[in-house]
Amino acid sequence: GDELLLVTPGGGGYGDPLDREPQLVLDDFIEELITADDAKDLYGVVIDAGRKTIDQKATTKLRAERKAA
């Protein structure tokens, strides 16, 4: 009847976060797994939180700036 709970560090996935599909990032936001600020800071995806949409132009610009840095 004993139970064991094993908690490990987050599984951040593979590859550059800036290459993650923006729609998948939006899906995580909609499912409340991340905030709009997390999406921008971690994945370079700019989300209009009120409309629950991706700002494609701002996302493209932000990702290009980060990759150039």
XYZ file of C-alpha atoms in Angstrom:
69
model
C 0.000 0.000 0.000
C 3.004 2.307 0.072
C 3.358 4.946 -2.613
C 6.481 6.557 -3.965
C 6.416 9.936 -5.695
C 9.463 10.761 -7.792
C 9.787 14.352 -8.982
C 12.483 15.182 -11.513
C 13.539 18.461 -13.146
C 11.481 19.600 -16.113
C 12.011 17.922 -19.442
C 12.851 20.962 -21.535
C 12.821 19.049 -24.767
C 15.318 19.052 -27.592
C 16.666 21.782 -29.791
C 16.556 25.537 -29.824
C 13.404 26.910 -28.156
C 13.305 29.609 -30.843
C 12.685 26.868 -33.428
C 9.579 25.553 -31.665
C 6.408 25.878 -33.709
C 4.598 29.022 -32.528
C 1.252 27.199 -32.640
C 2.542 24.658 -30.116
C 3.606 27.506 -27.845
C 0.161 29.066 -28.219
C -1.421 25.720 -27.385
C 0.625 25.595 -24.162
C -0.565 29.123 -23.332
C -4.202 28.230 -23.975
C -3.842 25.128 -21.774
C -2.384 27.424 -19.074
C 0.955 25.606 -19.020
C 2.850 28.855 -19.682
C 2.099 32.566 -19.525
C 2.263 35.018 -22.423
C 5.448 36.390 -20.819
C 6.935 32.871 -20.740
C 6.067 32.413 -24.407
C 7.883 35.621 -25.291
C 10.857 35.174 -22.967
C 11.475 31.460 -23.507
C 10.275 30.821 -27.067
C 10.275 34.227 -28.742
C 6.551 33.955 -29.448
C 4.471 37.082 -28.966
C 0.933 36.228 -27.899
C -2.079 38.512 -27.771
C -3.422 37.140 -24.500
C -6.875 38.656 -24.886
C -7.454 37.189 -28.326
C -5.378 34.052 -27.702
C -3.589 34.522 -31.006
C 0.003 34.801 -32.166
C 1.303 38.162 -33.314
C 3.136 36.732 -36.332
C 4.935 39.940 -37.298
C 6.224 40.598 -33.778
C 7.179 36.935 -33.348
C 9.160 36.867 -36.595
C 10.968 40.089 -35.660
C 11.755 38.977 -32.098
C 13.067 35.576 -33.178
C 15.258 37.140 -35.880
C 16.717 39.581 -33.344
C 17.473 36.818 -30.844
C 19.038 34.523 -33.410
C 21.266 37.366 -34.646
C 22.505 38.062 -31.107
